[in-house]
Coordinates of C-alpha atoms and ligand atoms in Angstrom, one line a residue:
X1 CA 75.7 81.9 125.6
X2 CA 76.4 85.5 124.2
X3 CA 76.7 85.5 120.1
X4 CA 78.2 87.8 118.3
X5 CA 76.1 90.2 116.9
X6 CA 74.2 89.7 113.3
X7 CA 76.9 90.5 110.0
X8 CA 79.5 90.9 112.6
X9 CA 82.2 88.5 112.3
X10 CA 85.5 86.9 114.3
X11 CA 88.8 85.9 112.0
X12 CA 89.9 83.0 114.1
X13 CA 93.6 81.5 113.5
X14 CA 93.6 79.4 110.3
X15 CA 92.0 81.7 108.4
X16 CA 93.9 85.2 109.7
X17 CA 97.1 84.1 108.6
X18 CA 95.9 84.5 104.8
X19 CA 94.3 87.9 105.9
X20 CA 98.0 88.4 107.2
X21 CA 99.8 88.1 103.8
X22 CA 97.3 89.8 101.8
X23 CA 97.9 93.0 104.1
X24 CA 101.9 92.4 104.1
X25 CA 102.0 91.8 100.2
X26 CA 99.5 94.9 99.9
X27 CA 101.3 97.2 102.2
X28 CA 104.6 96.5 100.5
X29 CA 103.0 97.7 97.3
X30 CA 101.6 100.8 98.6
X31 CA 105.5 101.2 100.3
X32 CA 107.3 100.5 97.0
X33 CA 104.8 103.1 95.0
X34 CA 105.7 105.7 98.0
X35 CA 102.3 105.6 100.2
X36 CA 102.6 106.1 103.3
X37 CA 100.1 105.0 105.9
X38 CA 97.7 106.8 108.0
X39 CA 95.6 106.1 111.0
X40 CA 92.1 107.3 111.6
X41 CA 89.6 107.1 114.1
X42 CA 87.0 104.6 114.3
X43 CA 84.0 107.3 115.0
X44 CA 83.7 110.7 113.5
X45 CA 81.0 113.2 113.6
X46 CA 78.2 112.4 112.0
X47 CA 78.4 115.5 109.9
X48 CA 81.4 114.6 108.2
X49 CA 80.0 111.3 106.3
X50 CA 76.8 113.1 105.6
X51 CA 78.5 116.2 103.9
X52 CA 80.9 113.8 101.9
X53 CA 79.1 110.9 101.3
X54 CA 75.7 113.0 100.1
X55 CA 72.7 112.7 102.1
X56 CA 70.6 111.1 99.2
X57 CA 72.7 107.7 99.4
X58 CA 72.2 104.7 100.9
X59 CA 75.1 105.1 103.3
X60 CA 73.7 107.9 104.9
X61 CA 70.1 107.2 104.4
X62 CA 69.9 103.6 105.6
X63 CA 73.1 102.4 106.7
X64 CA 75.4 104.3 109.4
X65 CA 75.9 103.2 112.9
X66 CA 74.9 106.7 115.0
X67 CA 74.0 108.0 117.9
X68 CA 74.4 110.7 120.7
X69 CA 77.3 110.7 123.1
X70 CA 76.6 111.4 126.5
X71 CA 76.8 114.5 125.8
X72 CA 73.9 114.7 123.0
X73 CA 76.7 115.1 120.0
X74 CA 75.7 112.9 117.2
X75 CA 78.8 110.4 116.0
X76 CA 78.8 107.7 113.4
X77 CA 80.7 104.7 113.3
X78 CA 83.2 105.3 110.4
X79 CA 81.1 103.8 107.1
X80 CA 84.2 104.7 104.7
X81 CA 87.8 105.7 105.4
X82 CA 87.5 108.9 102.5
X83 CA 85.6 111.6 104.8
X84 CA 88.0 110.7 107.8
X85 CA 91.2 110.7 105.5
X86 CA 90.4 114.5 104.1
X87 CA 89.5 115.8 107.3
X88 CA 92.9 114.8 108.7
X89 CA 94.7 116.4 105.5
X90 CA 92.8 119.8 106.1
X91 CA 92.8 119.4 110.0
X92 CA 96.8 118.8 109.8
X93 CA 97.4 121.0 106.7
X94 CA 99.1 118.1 105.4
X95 CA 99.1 120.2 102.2
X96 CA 101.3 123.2 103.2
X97 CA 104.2 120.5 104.0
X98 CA 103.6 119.3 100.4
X99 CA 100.2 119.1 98.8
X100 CA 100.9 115.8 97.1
X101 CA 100.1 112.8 99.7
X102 CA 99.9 109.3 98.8
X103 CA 98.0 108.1 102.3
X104 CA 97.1 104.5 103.0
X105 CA 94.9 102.8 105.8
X106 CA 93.7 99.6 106.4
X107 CA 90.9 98.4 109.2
X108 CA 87.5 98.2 109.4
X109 CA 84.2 99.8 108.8
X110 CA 80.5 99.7 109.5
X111 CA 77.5 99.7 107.5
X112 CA 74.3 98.3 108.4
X113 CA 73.6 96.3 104.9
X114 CA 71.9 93.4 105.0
X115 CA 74.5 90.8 105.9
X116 CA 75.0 88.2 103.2
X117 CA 77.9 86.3 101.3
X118 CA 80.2 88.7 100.9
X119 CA 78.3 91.7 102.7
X120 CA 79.1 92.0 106.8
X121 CA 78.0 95.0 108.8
X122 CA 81.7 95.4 110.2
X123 CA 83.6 95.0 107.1
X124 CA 87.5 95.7 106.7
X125 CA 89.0 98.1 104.1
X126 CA 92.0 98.4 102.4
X127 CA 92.4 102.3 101.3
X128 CA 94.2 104.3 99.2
X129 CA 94.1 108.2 98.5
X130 CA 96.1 110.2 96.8
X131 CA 96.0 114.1 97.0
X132 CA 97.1 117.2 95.0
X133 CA 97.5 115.5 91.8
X134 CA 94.8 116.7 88.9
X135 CA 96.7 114.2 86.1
X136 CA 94.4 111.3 85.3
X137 CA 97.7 109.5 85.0
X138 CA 97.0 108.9 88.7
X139 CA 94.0 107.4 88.4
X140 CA 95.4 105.1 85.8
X141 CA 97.9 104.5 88.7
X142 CA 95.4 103.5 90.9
X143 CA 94.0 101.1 88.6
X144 CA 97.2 100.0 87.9
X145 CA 98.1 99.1 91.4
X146 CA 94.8 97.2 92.0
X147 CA 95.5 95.1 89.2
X148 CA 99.0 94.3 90.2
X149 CA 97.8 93.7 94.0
X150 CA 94.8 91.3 92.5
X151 CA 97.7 89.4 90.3
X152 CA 100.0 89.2 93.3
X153 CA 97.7 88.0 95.4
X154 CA 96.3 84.9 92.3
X155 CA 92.8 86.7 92.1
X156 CA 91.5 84.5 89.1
X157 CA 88.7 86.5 87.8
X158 CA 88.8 90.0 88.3
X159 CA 88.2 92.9 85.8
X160 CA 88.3 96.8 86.0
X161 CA 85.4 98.7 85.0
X162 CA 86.0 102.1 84.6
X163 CA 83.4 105.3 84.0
X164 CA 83.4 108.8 83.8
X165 CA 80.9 110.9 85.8
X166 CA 81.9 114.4 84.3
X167 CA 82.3 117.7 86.1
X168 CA 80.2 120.4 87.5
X169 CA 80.3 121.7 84.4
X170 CA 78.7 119.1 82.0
X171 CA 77.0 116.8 84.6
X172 CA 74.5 119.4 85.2
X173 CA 73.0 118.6 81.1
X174 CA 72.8 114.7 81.8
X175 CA 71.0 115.2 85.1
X176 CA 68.5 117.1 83.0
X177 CA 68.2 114.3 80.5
X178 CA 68.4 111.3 83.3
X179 CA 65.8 113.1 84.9
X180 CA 63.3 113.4 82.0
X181 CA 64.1 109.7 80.8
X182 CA 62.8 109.0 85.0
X183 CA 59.9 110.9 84.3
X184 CA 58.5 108.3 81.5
X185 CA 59.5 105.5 83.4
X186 CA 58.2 106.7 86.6
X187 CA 55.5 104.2 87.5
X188 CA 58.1 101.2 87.3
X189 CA 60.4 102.6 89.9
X190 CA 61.1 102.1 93.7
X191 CA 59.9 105.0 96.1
X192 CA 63.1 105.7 96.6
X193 CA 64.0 106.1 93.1
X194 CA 61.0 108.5 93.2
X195 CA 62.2 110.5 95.7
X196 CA 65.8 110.5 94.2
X197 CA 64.3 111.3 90.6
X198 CA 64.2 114.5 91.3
X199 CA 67.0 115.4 94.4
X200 CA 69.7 114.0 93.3
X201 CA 69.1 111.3 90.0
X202 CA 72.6 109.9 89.6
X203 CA 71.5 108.1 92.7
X204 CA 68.8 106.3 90.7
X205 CA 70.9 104.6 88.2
X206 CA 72.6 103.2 91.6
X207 CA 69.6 101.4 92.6
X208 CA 69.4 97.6 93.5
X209 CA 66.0 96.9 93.2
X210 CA 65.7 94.5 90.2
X211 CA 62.6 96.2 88.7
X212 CA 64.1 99.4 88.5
X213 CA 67.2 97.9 87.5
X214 CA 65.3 97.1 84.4
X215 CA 63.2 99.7 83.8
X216 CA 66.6 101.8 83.2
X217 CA 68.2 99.9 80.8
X218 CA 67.5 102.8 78.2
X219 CA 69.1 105.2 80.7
X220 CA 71.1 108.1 79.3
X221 CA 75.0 107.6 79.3
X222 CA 77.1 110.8 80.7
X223 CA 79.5 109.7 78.5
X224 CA 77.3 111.2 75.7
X225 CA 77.2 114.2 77.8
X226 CA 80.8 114.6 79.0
X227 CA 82.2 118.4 78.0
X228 CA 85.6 118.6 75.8
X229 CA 87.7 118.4 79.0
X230 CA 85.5 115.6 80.5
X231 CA 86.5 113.6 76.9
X232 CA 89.7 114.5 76.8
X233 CA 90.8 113.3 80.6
X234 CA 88.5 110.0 79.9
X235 CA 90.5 109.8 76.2
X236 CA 93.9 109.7 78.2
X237 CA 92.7 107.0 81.3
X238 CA 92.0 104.8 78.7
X239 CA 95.4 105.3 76.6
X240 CA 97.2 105.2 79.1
X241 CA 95.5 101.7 80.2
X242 CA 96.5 100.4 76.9
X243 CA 100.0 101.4 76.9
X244 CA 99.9 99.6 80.1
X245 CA 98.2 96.4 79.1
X246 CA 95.8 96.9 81.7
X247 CA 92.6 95.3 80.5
X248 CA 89.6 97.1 81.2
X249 CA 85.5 97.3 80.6
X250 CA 84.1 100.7 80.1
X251 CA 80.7 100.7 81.8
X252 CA 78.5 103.5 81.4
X253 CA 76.4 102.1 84.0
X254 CA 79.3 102.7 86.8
X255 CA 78.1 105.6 89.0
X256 CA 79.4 104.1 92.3
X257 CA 77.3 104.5 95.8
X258 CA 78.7 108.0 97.4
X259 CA 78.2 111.3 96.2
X260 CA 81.6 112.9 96.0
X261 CA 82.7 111.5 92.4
X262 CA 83.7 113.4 89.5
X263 CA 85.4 112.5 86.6
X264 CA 86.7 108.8 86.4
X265 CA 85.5 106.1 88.6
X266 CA 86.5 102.7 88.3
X267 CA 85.6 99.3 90.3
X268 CA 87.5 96.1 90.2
X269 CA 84.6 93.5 89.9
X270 CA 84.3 89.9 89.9
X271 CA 81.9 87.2 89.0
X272 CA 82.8 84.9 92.1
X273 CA 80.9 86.7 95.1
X274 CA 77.5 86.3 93.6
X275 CA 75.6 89.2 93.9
X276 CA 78.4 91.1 95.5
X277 CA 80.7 92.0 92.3
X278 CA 82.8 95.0 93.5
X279 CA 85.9 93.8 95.3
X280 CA 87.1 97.6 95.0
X281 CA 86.0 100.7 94.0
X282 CA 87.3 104.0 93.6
X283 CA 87.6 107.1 91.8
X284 CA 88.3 111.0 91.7
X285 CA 87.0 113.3 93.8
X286 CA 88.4 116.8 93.2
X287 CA 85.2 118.9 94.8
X288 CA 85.7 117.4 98.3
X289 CA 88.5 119.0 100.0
X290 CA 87.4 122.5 99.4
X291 CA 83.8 121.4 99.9
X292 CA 85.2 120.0 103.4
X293 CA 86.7 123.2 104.3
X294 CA 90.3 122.7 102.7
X295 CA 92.0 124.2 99.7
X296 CA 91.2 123.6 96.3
X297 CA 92.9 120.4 96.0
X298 CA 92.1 117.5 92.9
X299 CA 92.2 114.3 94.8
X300 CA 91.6 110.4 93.8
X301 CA 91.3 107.2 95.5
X302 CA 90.4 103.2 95.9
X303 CA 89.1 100.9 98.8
X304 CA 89.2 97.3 98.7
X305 CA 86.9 95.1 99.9
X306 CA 89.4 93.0 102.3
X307 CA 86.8 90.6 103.5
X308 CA 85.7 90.0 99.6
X309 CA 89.5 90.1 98.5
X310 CA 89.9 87.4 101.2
X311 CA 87.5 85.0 99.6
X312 CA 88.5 85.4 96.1
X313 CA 92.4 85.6 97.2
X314 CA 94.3 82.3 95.1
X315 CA 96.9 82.0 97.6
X316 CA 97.5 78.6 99.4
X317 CA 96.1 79.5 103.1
X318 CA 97.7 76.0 103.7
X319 CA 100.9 77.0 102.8
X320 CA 100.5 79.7 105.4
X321 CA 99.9 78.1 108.4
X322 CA 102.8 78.7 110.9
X323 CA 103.5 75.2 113.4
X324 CA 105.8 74.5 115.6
X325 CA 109.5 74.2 114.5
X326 CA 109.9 71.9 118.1
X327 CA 108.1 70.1 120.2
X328 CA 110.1 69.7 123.8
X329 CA 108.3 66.3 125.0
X330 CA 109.8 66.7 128.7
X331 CA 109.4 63.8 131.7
X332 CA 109.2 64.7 135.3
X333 CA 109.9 67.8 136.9
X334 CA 113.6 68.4 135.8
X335 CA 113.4 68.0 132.6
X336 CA 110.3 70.1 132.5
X337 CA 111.9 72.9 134.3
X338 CA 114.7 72.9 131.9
X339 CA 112.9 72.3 128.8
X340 CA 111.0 75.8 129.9
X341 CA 114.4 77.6 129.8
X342 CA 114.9 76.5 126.4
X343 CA 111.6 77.1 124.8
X344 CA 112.1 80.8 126.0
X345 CA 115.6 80.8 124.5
X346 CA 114.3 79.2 121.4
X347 CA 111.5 81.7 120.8
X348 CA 113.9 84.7 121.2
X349 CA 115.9 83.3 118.5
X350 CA 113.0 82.5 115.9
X351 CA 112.4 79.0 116.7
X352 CA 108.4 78.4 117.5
X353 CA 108.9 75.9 120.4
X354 CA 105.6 74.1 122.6
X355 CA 106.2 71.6 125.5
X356 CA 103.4 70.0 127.9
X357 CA 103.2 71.4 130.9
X358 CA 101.0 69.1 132.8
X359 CA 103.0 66.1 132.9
X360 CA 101.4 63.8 130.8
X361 CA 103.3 60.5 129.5
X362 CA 105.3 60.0 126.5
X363 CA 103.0 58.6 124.3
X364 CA 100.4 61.7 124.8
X365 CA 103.0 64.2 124.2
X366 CA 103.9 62.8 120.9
X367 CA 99.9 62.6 120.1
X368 CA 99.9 66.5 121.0
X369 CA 103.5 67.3 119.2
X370 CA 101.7 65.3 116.1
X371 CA 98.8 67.3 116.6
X372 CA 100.3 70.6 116.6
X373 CA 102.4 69.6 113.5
X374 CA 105.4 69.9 115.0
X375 CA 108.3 69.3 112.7
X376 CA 110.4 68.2 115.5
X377 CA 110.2 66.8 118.9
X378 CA 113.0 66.8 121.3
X379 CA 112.6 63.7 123.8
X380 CA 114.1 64.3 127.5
X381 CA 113.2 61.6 129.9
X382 CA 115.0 61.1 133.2
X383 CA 117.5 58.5 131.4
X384 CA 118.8 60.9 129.0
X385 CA 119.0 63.5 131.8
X386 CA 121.4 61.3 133.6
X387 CA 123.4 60.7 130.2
X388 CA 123.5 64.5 130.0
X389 CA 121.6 64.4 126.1
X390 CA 118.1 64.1 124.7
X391 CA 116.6 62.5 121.4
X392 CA 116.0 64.9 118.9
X393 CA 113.5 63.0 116.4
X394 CA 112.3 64.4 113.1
X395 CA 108.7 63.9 112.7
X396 CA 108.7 63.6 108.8
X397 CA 111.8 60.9 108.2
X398 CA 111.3 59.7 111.6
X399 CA 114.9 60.3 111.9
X400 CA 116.5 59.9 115.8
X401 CA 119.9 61.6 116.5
X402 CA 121.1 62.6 119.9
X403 CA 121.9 66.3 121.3
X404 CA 124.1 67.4 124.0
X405 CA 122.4 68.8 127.2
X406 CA 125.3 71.4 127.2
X407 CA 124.8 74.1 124.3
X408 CA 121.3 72.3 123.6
X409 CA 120.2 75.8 122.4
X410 CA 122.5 76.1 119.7
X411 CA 122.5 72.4 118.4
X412 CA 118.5 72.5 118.1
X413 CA 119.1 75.8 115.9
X414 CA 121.8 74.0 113.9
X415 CA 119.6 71.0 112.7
X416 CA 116.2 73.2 112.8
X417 CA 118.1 75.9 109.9
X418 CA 120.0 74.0 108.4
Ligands
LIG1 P1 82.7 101.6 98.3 O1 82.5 101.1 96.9 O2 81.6 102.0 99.1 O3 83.8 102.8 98.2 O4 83.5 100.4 99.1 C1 84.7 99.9 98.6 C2 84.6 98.4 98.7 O5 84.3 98.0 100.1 C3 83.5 97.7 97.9 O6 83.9 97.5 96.6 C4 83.4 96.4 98.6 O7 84.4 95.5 98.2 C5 83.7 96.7 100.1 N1 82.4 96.8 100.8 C6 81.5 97.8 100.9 N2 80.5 97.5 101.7 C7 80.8 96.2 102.2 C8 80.1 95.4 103.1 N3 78.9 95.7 103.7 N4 80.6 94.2 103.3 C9 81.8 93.8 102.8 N5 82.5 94.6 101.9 C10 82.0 95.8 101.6 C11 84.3 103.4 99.3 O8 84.1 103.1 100.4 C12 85.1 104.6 98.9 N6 85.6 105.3 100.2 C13 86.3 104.2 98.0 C14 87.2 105.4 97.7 C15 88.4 105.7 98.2 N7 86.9 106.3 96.8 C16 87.9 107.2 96.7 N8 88.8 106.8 97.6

């Protein structure tokens, strides 16, 4: 037998219908806040997640899905939905219409992590991104939002850690000091620290080996090294939290796993996954679109973790489960052939309606109605066809009444919405 393949993963009925309301109560969110949804390819050239995602990460380094076309052009399974969303906005010139866009997308994406609780090599995203807007009130708004999805959707423990990682301007003075501060510690680090040390050292601070995870507890913040501007925008995130009652951690340790950061960066984390904290995780990214070949445009932005969400979602899946409204338990031929008129009829008015089609007795049909969870079953035998009604039975108060054949339709809706 063929298996799926290793930190892939299906979402079979029973669990999708959760994965169903988390998307319909997060979508009307995004709707009420006035996002509006995008769609993007699953594959894009390779090029485009290396030039936004930075070279020196793990994404790029370890973890995309490429390879050459047919045609020797080199194409990468989406990793992130970011890169793909600001290509469309400069490809489309979304911004001459109106620079501010509030995009949303939500589907899945492929990095080849080392599957585990909570970490799957096709994972699914929720994404938002929100363009032409340099206010950190946005980001706030962001942060905002995440909360109010993760408190919609009866998240228990969940808490928003938020960091700055400067500008071009002032990060250039804590690389300098990060890197000298890597110097001393050098022999206690990874190779790939090593490496990182000295191309690109925010990466370091990312790292997930344990001993280096150690050996940079005395790490340099950049909030010591933020400039007045830096300070200030930081200053009003977190004001503007409070005035919100938003509670949040500030966590100088936050640098996030892709390059394109500047300024605030936040991640919703939570000490239910084990080792897999970050159910979202976000931030500005103001240098991309230009650095992508658009305008200078400011530009911020989240992605949830959907499969994580999923786990730690509060919400009753139970209460979700859709069964039948009716069960048509039909004997012989007739009745069968009328009882598949009227499940079509019922379905086209709302009603979820099953019958057996294989002509099996009473007694196995009411095993299968039971089964099913049906919270009726109508009853037509070849006596109650001759009457010209069938038994309409309740399946929770065992209640029996009887139905007219003629306008059967309409007397099943009665009783089934009333
Ligand atoms: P990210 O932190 O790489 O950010 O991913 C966002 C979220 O996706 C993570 O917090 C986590 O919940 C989930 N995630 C990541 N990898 C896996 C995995 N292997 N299995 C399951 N879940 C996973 C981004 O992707 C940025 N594009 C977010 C963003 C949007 N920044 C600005 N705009």
């Amino acid at each position: 037998m063929i298996q799926l393949i290793r930190g892939f993963k299906d979402i079979l009925p029973g669990d999708i219908e959760l994965w169903q309301q988390i998307e319909k109560i997060a979508v009307e969110l995004f709707e009420d806040f006035g996002f509006k949804q995008i769609r993007i390819p699953i594959m894009e050239r390779t090029e485009l997640f290396k030039r936004s995602i930075g070279e020196d990460t793990d994404i790029v380094e370890k973890e995309m899905y490429t390879f050459a076309d047919r045609k020797g052009d080199m194409i990468t399974l989406r990793p992130e939905a970011t890169a793909s969303i600001v290509r469309a906005y400069i490809q489309h010139k979304m911004f001459a219409a109106d620079p501010v866009q509030k995009l949303y997308m939500i589907g899945p994406m492929f990095r080849r992590e080392r599957p585990q609780k909570g970490r799957y090599r096709q994972f699914y995203q929720i994404d938002a991104e929100i363009f032409g807007v340099a206010s950190p009130l946005v980001d706030v708004q962001l942060i905002f939002l995440l909360t109010t999805l993760f408190s919609r959707l009866k998240v228990a423990d969940a808490r928003a850690h938020i960091n700055s990682l400067g500008c071009p301007k002032c990060r250039p003075g804590f690389k300098t000091a990060l890197r000298e501060m890597l110097m001393s510690v050098s022999d206690r680090l990874c190779s790939d620290c090593i490496r990182r040390r000295d191309r690109n050292p925010l990466r370091v601070l990312d790292c997930k080996v344990p001993a280096c995870r150690e050996a940079l507890v005395d790490a340099p913040s950049i909030l010591d090294h933020l400039c007045a501007e830096c300070k200030e925008d930081f200053a009003e995130v977190q004001q503007s939290l409070d005035r919100l009652n938003v509670p949040y951690v500030i966590d100088k340790r936050l640098v996030r796993g892709l390059d394109y950061y500047a300024r605030t960066t936040f991640e919703i984390q939570t000490g239910s996954l084990g080792a897999q904290s970050a159910v979202a995780g976000g931030g500005r990214y103001d240098g991309l679109v230009k650095e992508l070949g658009g305008p200078e445009m400011p530009a911020t932005g989240f992605a949830i973790g959907f499969d994580r969400l999923a786990e730690i979602c509060g919400l009753n899946s139970a209460d979700l489960q859709r069964t039948p409204h009716l069960f048509v338990a039909a004997l012989g031929a007739q009745s069968q052939a009328m009882a598949f008129e009227w499940i079509c009829s019922l379905g086209l008015a709302g009603i979820r309606a099953e019958m057996d089609f294989s002509g099996r007795s009473l007694k196995s049909q009411m095993k299968r109605a039971n089964r099913l969870g049906a919270s009726h079953v109508l009853i037509l035998g070849e006596n109650e066809l001759e009457q010209g009604t069938a038994i309409l039975r309740n399946m929770q108060t065992k209640e029996q009444t009887t139905v007219g054949l003629d306008h059967v339709v309409e007397n099943i809706k009665q009783v089934i919405f009333a």
